[in-house]
């Protein structure tokens, strides 16, 4: 065990690729509603429709991504996905109409969805087997930090320059750096398992994890509303114009702290323990955000949501992998991402529709309810579902002293 090196060179490269992938994408995310409003005078319904396009495309490509990653050379798949992801950023710069922007945003979801599957599967391949649970937890830090820091950086740059074109060019350059990094990754040669049906369902979605998939989609809905509408909500509801960057920095801090402290229990195999703790902390955060319209609750909620998701998501990812065979790693990765993105897409659409009719306050009330429903589902059913289906046959129990019942 002591001889197994977690932080090997290829693992660091793959984490760097993942960070650059998500940083380039999420540099724009919280500002796109403002961009569509200012540049094209789009209403809330139309903003939700346009922003959900990439999620739909991502959902369509991810089942096939898992199949391709499990069936072909992963290095070639990885670099091709990064190349297409980089090229798509040129479309934002050239899109002069709302329709063109919607098309570019939707098409961008295809290489983004495929690259996330390929990169996360590559991370599993370069990790020593005895440190895989821990390594997967740390791997998630790369996209979690990017998803939290990048919006802060984007908001800061926008407030300093009021120049959306500059942000599009920065994302393009960062995506190019990610592509170049992906070309330097060396992956171990893998054997393609033969004798399986060529078009079996498990090539596209991990059916053994169906309840895990349903459960995490609830949390994806919450994240979709929060990450896409927090800037415009803070401006309209709380008159916070410069504080969204602080919100995402606190969110980032919570994600990092939570991942670091959760690594030890993941290494010990306590996946349901971490997941339960995470969904309960997130529930407190979303409830504060939704029901207390005060700046202190706004910022405290960011920290708590970060702490909760930093515990929950890597635990769920490990659970997906632990109910999959070794030759289904790509499918396991694509399955959790499909479920998360399906939830995000529904959340973005619902958030836009509800905000148009009843305001953003009502949209975030729904978020708190969905997080509570997801937490109850996990505690009452999903944890035992996982223990029955995990392939190593260990039993991971929810501790009696959890913060929510």
CSV table of N, CA and C in Angstrom, one decimal, residues 84-212:
chain,number,residue,atom,x,y,z
A,84,UNK,N,-12.1,19.3,-30.5
A,84,UNK,CA,-13.5,19.8,-30.8
A,84,UNK,C,-14.0,20.8,-29.8
A,85,UNK,N,-13.7,20.5,-28.5
A,85,UNK,CA,-14.1,21.5,-27.5
A,85,UNK,C,-13.5,22.8,-27.7
A,86,UNK,N,-12.2,22.9,-28.0
A,86,UNK,CA,-11.5,24.1,-28.2
A,86,UNK,C,-12.1,24.9,-29.4
A,87,UNK,N,-12.4,24.2,-30.5
A,87,UNK,CA,-12.8,24.8,-31.7
A,87,UNK,C,-14.2,25.5,-31.5
A,88,UNK,N,-15.0,24.9,-30.7
A,88,UNK,CA,-16.4,25.4,-30.5
A,88,UNK,C,-16.4,26.8,-29.9
A,89,UNK,N,-15.3,27.2,-29.1
A,89,UNK,CA,-15.3,28.5,-28.5
A,89,UNK,C,-15.2,29.6,-29.6
A,90,UNK,N,-14.7,29.3,-30.8
A,90,UNK,CA,-14.7,30.3,-31.8
A,90,UNK,C,-16.1,30.7,-32.2
A,91,UNK,N,-17.1,29.8,-32.1
A,91,UNK,CA,-18.5,30.1,-32.4
A,91,UNK,C,-19.1,31.2,-31.6
A,92,UNK,N,-18.7,31.3,-30.3
A,92,UNK,CA,-19.3,32.4,-29.4
A,92,UNK,C,-18.8,33.7,-30.0
A,93,UNK,N,-17.6,33.8,-30.4
A,93,UNK,CA,-17.0,35.1,-30.9
A,93,UNK,C,-17.7,35.5,-32.1
A,94,UNK,N,-18.1,34.6,-33.0
A,94,UNK,CA,-18.7,34.9,-34.3
A,94,UNK,C,-20.2,35.0,-34.3
A,95,UNK,N,-20.9,34.5,-33.2
A,95,UNK,CA,-22.3,34.4,-33.2
A,95,UNK,C,-22.9,35.9,-33.1
A,96,UNK,N,-23.6,36.3,-34.1
A,96,UNK,CA,-24.2,37.7,-34.1
A,96,UNK,C,-25.7,37.7,-33.9
A,97,UNK,N,-26.3,36.6,-33.8
A,97,UNK,CA,-27.8,36.5,-33.5
A,97,UNK,C,-28.1,35.5,-32.4
A,98,UNK,N,-29.2,35.7,-31.8
A,98,UNK,CA,-29.6,34.8,-30.7
A,98,UNK,C,-29.7,33.3,-31.2
A,99,UNK,N,-30.2,33.1,-32.4
A,99,UNK,CA,-30.3,31.8,-33.0
A,99,UNK,C,-28.9,31.2,-33.2
A,100,UNK,N,-28.0,31.9,-33.7
A,100,UNK,CA,-26.6,31.4,-33.9
A,100,UNK,C,-26.0,31.1,-32.6
A,101,UNK,N,-26.2,31.9,-31.6
A,101,UNK,CA,-25.6,31.7,-30.3
A,101,UNK,C,-26.2,30.4,-29.7
A,102,UNK,N,-27.5,30.2,-29.8
A,102,UNK,CA,-28.2,29.0,-29.3
A,102,UNK,C,-27.6,27.7,-30.0
A,103,UNK,N,-27.4,27.8,-31.3
A,103,UNK,CA,-26.8,26.7,-32.0
A,103,UNK,C,-25.4,26.3,-31.5
A,104,UNK,N,-24.6,27.4,-31.4
A,104,UNK,CA,-23.2,27.2,-30.9
A,104,UNK,C,-23.2,26.6,-29.5
A,105,UNK,N,-24.0,27.1,-28.6
A,105,UNK,CA,-24.1,26.7,-27.3
A,105,UNK,C,-24.5,25.2,-27.2
A,106,UNK,N,-25.5,24.9,-28.0
A,106,UNK,CA,-26.0,23.5,-28.0
A,106,UNK,C,-24.9,22.5,-28.6
A,107,UNK,N,-24.3,22.9,-29.7
A,107,UNK,CA,-23.2,22.0,-30.3
A,107,UNK,C,-22.1,21.9,-29.3
A,108,UNK,N,-21.8,22.9,-28.5
A,108,UNK,CA,-20.6,22.8,-27.6
A,108,UNK,C,-20.8,21.7,-26.6
A,109,UNK,N,-22.1,21.4,-26.3
A,109,UNK,CA,-22.3,20.3,-25.3
A,109,UNK,C,-21.8,19.0,-25.7
A,110,UNK,N,-21.7,18.7,-27.1
A,110,UNK,CA,-21.2,17.4,-27.6
A,110,UNK,C,-19.8,17.1,-27.2
A,111,UNK,N,-18.8,18.0,-27.6
A,111,UNK,CA,-17.4,17.7,-27.1
A,111,UNK,C,-17.2,17.8,-25.6
A,112,UNK,N,-18.0,18.7,-25.0
A,112,UNK,CA,-17.8,18.9,-23.5
A,112,UNK,C,-18.3,17.6,-22.8
A,113,UNK,N,-19.4,17.0,-23.2
A,113,UNK,CA,-19.9,15.8,-22.6
A,113,UNK,C,-19.0,14.6,-22.9
A,114,UNK,N,-18.5,14.5,-24.1
A,114,UNK,CA,-17.6,13.4,-24.4
A,114,UNK,C,-16.2,13.5,-23.7
A,115,UNK,N,-15.7,14.8,-23.6
A,115,UNK,CA,-14.4,15.0,-23.0
A,115,UNK,C,-14.4,14.7,-21.5
A,116,UNK,N,-15.5,15.0,-20.8
A,116,UNK,CA,-15.6,14.8,-19.4
A,116,UNK,C,-15.6,13.3,-19.1
A,117,UNK,N,-16.3,12.5,-20.0
A,117,UNK,CA,-16.3,11.0,-19.8
A,117,UNK,C,-14.9,10.5,-20.1
A,118,UNK,N,-14.3,10.9,-21.2
A,118,UNK,CA,-13.0,10.3,-21.5
A,118,UNK,C,-11.9,10.7,-20.5
A,119,UNK,N,-11.9,11.9,-20.0
A,119,UNK,CA,-10.9,12.4,-19.1
A,119,UNK,C,-11.1,11.7,-17.7
A,120,UNK,N,-12.3,11.6,-17.2
A,120,UNK,CA,-12.5,10.9,-15.9
A,120,UNK,C,-12.2,9.4,-16.0
A,121,UNK,N,-12.4,8.8,-17.1
A,121,UNK,CA,-12.1,7.4,-17.3
A,121,UNK,C,-10.5,7.2,-17.3
A,122,UNK,N,-9.9,8.2,-18.0
A,122,UNK,CA,-8.4,8.2,-18.0
A,122,UNK,C,-7.8,8.3,-16.6
A,123,UNK,N,-8.5,9.1,-15.8
A,123,UNK,CA,-8.0,9.2,-14.4
A,123,UNK,C,-8.0,7.9,-13.7
A,124,UNK,N,-9.1,7.2,-13.9
A,124,UNK,CA,-9.2,5.9,-13.2
A,124,UNK,C,-8.1,4.9,-13.7
A,125,UNK,N,-7.8,5.0,-15.0
A,125,UNK,CA,-6.8,4.1,-15.6
A,125,UNK,C,-5.4,4.4,-15.0
A,126,UNK,N,-5.1,5.6,-14.7
A,126,UNK,CA,-3.7,5.9,-14.2
A,126,UNK,C,-3.6,5.8,-12.7
A,127,UNK,N,-4.7,5.6,-12.0
A,127,UNK,CA,-4.6,5.4,-10.5
A,127,UNK,C,-4.3,4.0,-10.1
A,128,UNK,N,-3.4,3.8,-9.1
A,128,UNK,CA,-3.2,2.5,-8.5
A,128,UNK,C,-4.5,2.0,-7.9
A,129,UNK,N,-4.8,0.7,-8.1
A,129,UNK,CA,-6.1,0.2,-7.7
A,129,UNK,C,-6.4,0.3,-6.3
A,130,UNK,N,-5.4,0.2,-5.4
A,130,UNK,CA,-5.7,0.3,-4.0
A,130,UNK,C,-5.9,1.7,-3.5
A,131,UNK,N,-5.7,2.7,-4.3
A,131,UNK,CA,-5.9,4.1,-3.9
A,131,UNK,C,-6.9,4.7,-4.8
A,132,UNK,N,-7.7,3.9,-5.5
A,132,UNK,CA,-8.6,4.5,-6.5
A,132,UNK,C,-9.7,5.3,-5.9
A,133,UNK,N,-10.4,4.8,-4.8
A,133,UNK,CA,-11.4,5.6,-4.2
A,133,UNK,C,-11.0,7.0,-3.8
A,134,UNK,N,-9.8,7.0,-3.1
A,134,UNK,CA,-9.2,8.3,-2.7
A,134,UNK,C,-8.9,9.1,-3.9
A,135,UNK,N,-8.3,8.5,-4.9
A,135,UNK,CA,-7.8,9.3,-6.1
A,135,UNK,C,-9.0,9.9,-6.8
A,136,UNK,N,-10.1,9.2,-6.9
A,136,UNK,CA,-11.3,9.7,-7.6
A,136,UNK,C,-11.8,10.9,-6.8
A,137,UNK,N,-11.8,10.8,-5.5
A,137,UNK,CA,-12.2,12.0,-4.7
A,137,UNK,C,-11.4,13.2,-4.9
A,138,UNK,N,-10.1,13.0,-5.0
A,138,UNK,CA,-9.2,14.2,-5.2
A,138,UNK,C,-9.3,14.7,-6.7
A,139,UNK,N,-9.5,13.7,-7.6
A,139,UNK,CA,-9.7,14.1,-9.0
A,139,UNK,C,-10.9,15.1,-9.2
A,140,UNK,N,-11.9,14.9,-8.4
A,140,UNK,CA,-13.1,15.8,-8.5
A,140,UNK,C,-12.8,17.2,-8.1
A,141,UNK,N,-11.7,17.4,-7.3
A,141,UNK,CA,-11.3,18.7,-6.9
A,141,UNK,C,-11.0,19.6,-8.1
A,142,UNK,N,-10.4,19.0,-9.2
A,142,UNK,CA,-10.0,19.7,-10.3
A,142,UNK,C,-11.2,20.4,-11.0
A,143,UNK,N,-12.3,19.7,-11.2
A,143,UNK,CA,-13.4,20.3,-11.8
A,143,UNK,C,-14.2,21.1,-10.8
A,144,UNK,N,-14.3,20.7,-9.5
A,144,UNK,CA,-15.0,21.5,-8.5
A,144,UNK,C,-14.4,22.9,-8.3
A,145,UNK,N,-13.0,22.9,-8.2
A,145,UNK,CA,-12.4,24.2,-8.1
A,145,UNK,C,-12.6,25.1,-9.3
A,146,UNK,N,-12.5,24.5,-10.5
A,146,UNK,CA,-12.7,25.2,-11.7
A,146,UNK,C,-14.1,25.8,-11.8
A,147,UNK,N,-15.1,24.9,-11.4
A,147,UNK,CA,-16.5,25.4,-11.5
A,147,UNK,C,-16.8,26.5,-10.5
A,148,UNK,N,-16.0,26.6,-9.5
A,148,UNK,CA,-16.2,27.6,-8.5
A,148,UNK,C,-15.3,28.9,-8.7
A,149,UNK,N,-14.1,28.7,-9.1
A,149,UNK,CA,-13.2,29.8,-9.3
A,149,UNK,C,-13.4,30.5,-10.6
A,150,UNK,N,-13.7,29.7,-11.7
A,150,UNK,CA,-13.8,30.3,-13.0
A,150,UNK,C,-15.0,31.3,-13.0
A,151,UNK,N,-16.2,31.0,-12.5
A,151,UNK,CA,-17.2,32.0,-12.5
A,151,UNK,C,-16.8,33.3,-11.8
A,152,UNK,N,-16.1,33.1,-10.6
A,152,UNK,CA,-15.6,34.3,-9.9
A,152,UNK,C,-14.6,35.1,-10.8
A,153,UNK,N,-13.7,34.5,-11.5
A,153,UNK,CA,-12.8,35.2,-12.4
A,153,UNK,C,-13.5,35.9,-13.5
A,154,UNK,N,-14.5,35.2,-14.1
A,154,UNK,CA,-15.3,35.7,-15.2
A,154,UNK,C,-16.1,37.0,-14.7
A,155,UNK,N,-16.7,36.9,-13.6
A,155,UNK,CA,-17.5,38.0,-13.1
A,155,UNK,C,-16.5,39.2,-12.8
A,156,UNK,N,-15.4,38.9,-12.2
A,156,UNK,CA,-14.4,40.0,-11.9
A,156,UNK,C,-13.9,40.7,-13.2
A,157,UNK,N,-13.6,39.9,-14.2
A,157,UNK,CA,-13.1,40.4,-15.4
A,157,UNK,C,-14.2,41.3,-16.1
A,158,UNK,N,-15.5,40.8,-16.1
A,158,UNK,CA,-16.6,41.5,-16.7
A,158,UNK,C,-16.8,42.8,-16.0
A,159,UNK,N,-16.8,42.8,-14.7
A,159,UNK,CA,-17.1,44.1,-13.9
A,159,UNK,C,-15.9,45.1,-14.2
A,160,UNK,N,-14.7,44.5,-14.4
A,160,UNK,CA,-13.6,45.4,-14.6
A,160,UNK,C,-13.5,46.0,-16.1
A,161,UNK,N,-14.0,45.2,-17.0
A,161,UNK,CA,-13.9,45.6,-18.4
A,161,UNK,C,-15.2,45.8,-19.2
A,162,UNK,N,-16.3,45.2,-18.7
A,162,UNK,CA,-17.6,45.2,-19.4
A,162,UNK,C,-17.5,44.6,-20.8
A,163,UNK,N,-16.6,43.7,-21.0
A,163,UNK,CA,-16.2,43.2,-22.3
A,163,UNK,C,-16.4,41.7,-22.4
A,164,UNK,N,-17.6,41.3,-23.0
A,164,UNK,CA,-17.8,39.9,-23.1
A,164,UNK,C,-16.9,39.2,-24.1
A,165,UNK,N,-16.5,39.9,-25.2
A,165,UNK,CA,-15.6,39.3,-26.2
A,165,UNK,C,-14.3,38.9,-25.6
A,166,UNK,N,-13.8,39.7,-24.6
A,166,UNK,CA,-12.5,39.3,-23.9
A,166,UNK,C,-12.7,38.0,-23.2
A,167,UNK,N,-13.8,37.8,-22.6
A,167,UNK,CA,-14.1,36.5,-21.9
A,167,UNK,C,-14.1,35.3,-22.9
A,168,UNK,N,-14.8,35.5,-24.0
A,168,UNK,CA,-14.8,34.5,-25.0
A,168,UNK,C,-13.4,34.1,-25.5
A,169,UNK,N,-12.5,35.1,-25.7
A,169,UNK,CA,-11.2,34.8,-26.1
A,169,UNK,C,-10.4,34.1,-25.1
A,170,UNK,N,-10.6,34.5,-23.8
A,170,UNK,CA,-9.9,33.8,-22.7
A,170,UNK,C,-10.3,32.4,-22.6
A,171,UNK,N,-11.5,32.1,-22.7
A,171,UNK,CA,-12.0,30.7,-22.7
A,171,UNK,C,-11.4,29.9,-23.9
A,172,UNK,N,-11.3,30.5,-25.0
A,172,UNK,CA,-10.7,29.9,-26.2
A,172,UNK,C,-9.2,29.5,-25.9
A,173,UNK,N,-8.5,30.4,-25.3
A,173,UNK,CA,-7.0,30.2,-25.0
A,173,UNK,C,-6.9,29.1,-24.0
A,174,UNK,N,-7.7,29.1,-22.9
A,174,UNK,CA,-7.6,28.1,-21.9
A,174,UNK,C,-8.0,26.7,-22.4
A,175,UNK,N,-9.0,26.7,-23.3
A,175,UNK,CA,-9.4,25.4,-24.0
A,175,UNK,C,-8.2,24.9,-24.8
A,176,UNK,N,-7.5,25.7,-25.5
A,176,UNK,CA,-6.3,25.3,-26.3
A,176,UNK,C,-5.3,24.7,-25.4
A,177,UNK,N,-5.0,25.3,-24.2
A,177,UNK,CA,-4.1,24.8,-23.2
A,177,UNK,C,-4.5,23.4,-22.8
A,178,UNK,N,-5.8,23.2,-22.6
A,178,UNK,CA,-6.3,21.9,-22.2
A,178,UNK,C,-6.0,20.8,-23.3
A,179,UNK,N,-6.3,21.2,-24.5
A,179,UNK,CA,-6.0,20.3,-25.6
A,179,UNK,C,-4.5,19.9,-25.7
A,180,UNK,N,-3.6,20.9,-25.6
A,180,UNK,CA,-2.2,20.6,-25.6
A,180,UNK,C,-1.8,19.7,-24.5
A,181,UNK,N,-2.4,19.9,-23.3
A,181,UNK,CA,-2.0,19.1,-22.1
A,181,UNK,C,-2.5,17.6,-22.4
A,182,UNK,N,-3.7,17.5,-23.0
A,182,UNK,CA,-4.2,16.1,-23.3
A,182,UNK,C,-3.3,15.3,-24.2
A,183,UNK,N,-2.6,16.0,-25.1
A,183,UNK,CA,-1.8,15.3,-26.1
A,183,UNK,C,-0.5,14.7,-25.4
A,184,UNK,N,-0.2,15.2,-24.2
A,184,UNK,CA,1.0,14.7,-23.5
A,184,UNK,C,0.7,13.6,-22.5
A,185,UNK,N,-0.6,13.3,-22.3
A,185,UNK,CA,-1.0,12.2,-21.3
A,185,UNK,C,-0.6,10.8,-21.9
A,186,UNK,N,0.0,10.0,-21.1
A,186,UNK,CA,0.3,8.6,-21.5
A,186,UNK,C,-0.6,7.7,-20.7
A,187,UNK,N,-1.4,6.9,-21.3
A,187,UNK,CA,-2.3,6.0,-20.7
A,187,UNK,C,-1.8,4.6,-20.8
A,188,UNK,N,-2.1,3.7,-19.8
A,188,UNK,CA,-1.7,2.3,-19.9
A,188,UNK,C,-2.5,1.6,-21.0
A,189,UNK,N,-1.9,0.7,-21.7
A,189,UNK,CA,-2.6,0.0,-22.8
A,189,UNK,C,-3.7,-0.9,-22.1
A,190,UNK,N,-4.9,-0.8,-22.7
A,190,UNK,CA,-6.0,-1.5,-22.1
A,190,UNK,C,-6.4,-2.6,-23.1
A,191,UNK,N,-7.0,-3.7,-22.5
A,191,UNK,CA,-7.5,-4.8,-23.3
A,191,UNK,C,-9.0,-4.5,-23.5
A,192,UNK,N,-9.4,-4.6,-24.8
A,192,UNK,CA,-10.8,-4.5,-25.1
A,192,UNK,C,-11.4,-5.9,-24.9
A,193,UNK,N,-12.4,-6.0,-24.0
A,193,UNK,CA,-13.0,-7.2,-23.7
A,193,UNK,C,-13.9,-7.7,-24.8
A,194,UNK,N,-13.7,-8.9,-25.3
A,194,UNK,CA,-14.4,-9.4,-26.4
A,194,UNK,C,-15.5,-10.4,-25.9
A,195,UNK,N,-16.4,-10.7,-26.8
A,195,UNK,CA,-17.5,-11.7,-26.4
A,195,UNK,C,-18.7,-11.1,-25.8
A,196,UNK,N,-18.7,-9.7,-25.7
A,196,UNK,CA,-19.9,-9.0,-25.2
A,196,UNK,C,-20.8,-8.7,-26.4
A,197,UNK,N,-22.1,-8.6,-26.1
A,197,UNK,CA,-23.0,-8.1,-27.2
A,197,UNK,C,-22.6,-6.7,-27.6
A,198,UNK,N,-22.6,-6.5,-29.0
A,198,UNK,CA,-22.1,-5.2,-29.5
A,198,UNK,C,-23.0,-4.1,-29.1
A,199,UNK,N,-24.3,-4.3,-29.0
A,199,UNK,CA,-25.2,-3.2,-28.7
A,199,UNK,C,-26.0,-3.5,-27.4
A,200,UNK,N,-25.3,-4.0,-26.4
A,200,UNK,CA,-26.0,-4.2,-25.1
A,200,UNK,C,-26.3,-2.9,-24.4
A,201,UNK,N,-27.3,-2.9,-23.6
A,201,UNK,CA,-27.7,-1.6,-22.9
A,201,UNK,C,-26.6,-1.1,-22.0
A,202,UNK,N,-25.8,-2.1,-21.3
A,202,UNK,CA,-24.8,-1.7,-20.4
A,202,UNK,C,-23.6,-1.0,-21.1
A,203,UNK,N,-23.6,-1.0,-22.4
A,203,UNK,CA,-22.6,-0.2,-23.2
A,203,UNK,C,-22.9,1.3,-23.1
A,204,UNK,N,-24.1,1.6,-22.8
A,204,UNK,CA,-24.6,3.0,-22.9
A,204,UNK,C,-25.0,3.6,-21.6
A,205,UNK,N,-25.5,2.7,-20.7
A,205,UNK,CA,-26.0,3.2,-19.4
A,205,UNK,C,-25.9,2.0,-18.4
A,206,UNK,N,-25.4,2.3,-17.2
A,206,UNK,CA,-25.2,1.3,-16.2
A,206,UNK,C,-26.5,1.0,-15.5
A,207,UNK,N,-27.2,0.0,-16.0
A,207,UNK,CA,-28.6,-0.3,-15.4
A,207,UNK,C,-28.5,-0.7,-14.0
A,208,UNK,N,-27.4,-1.3,-13.5
A,208,UNK,CA,-27.3,-1.7,-12.1
A,208,UNK,C,-27.4,-0.5,-11.2
A,209,UNK,N,-27.1,0.7,-11.7
A,209,UNK,CA,-27.1,1.8,-10.8
A,209,UNK,C,-28.3,2.8,-11.0
A,210,UNK,N,-29.4,2.2,-11.4
A,210,UNK,CA,-30.5,3.1,-11.8
A,210,UNK,C,-31.0,4.0,-10.7
A,211,UNK,N,-31.1,3.4,-9.5
A,211,UNK,CA,-31.6,4.3,-8.4
A,211,UNK,C,-30.5,5.3,-8.0
A,212,UNK,N,-29.3,5.0,-8.0
A,212,UNK,CA,-28.2,6.0,-7.8
A,212,UNK,C,-28.4,7.1,-8.9
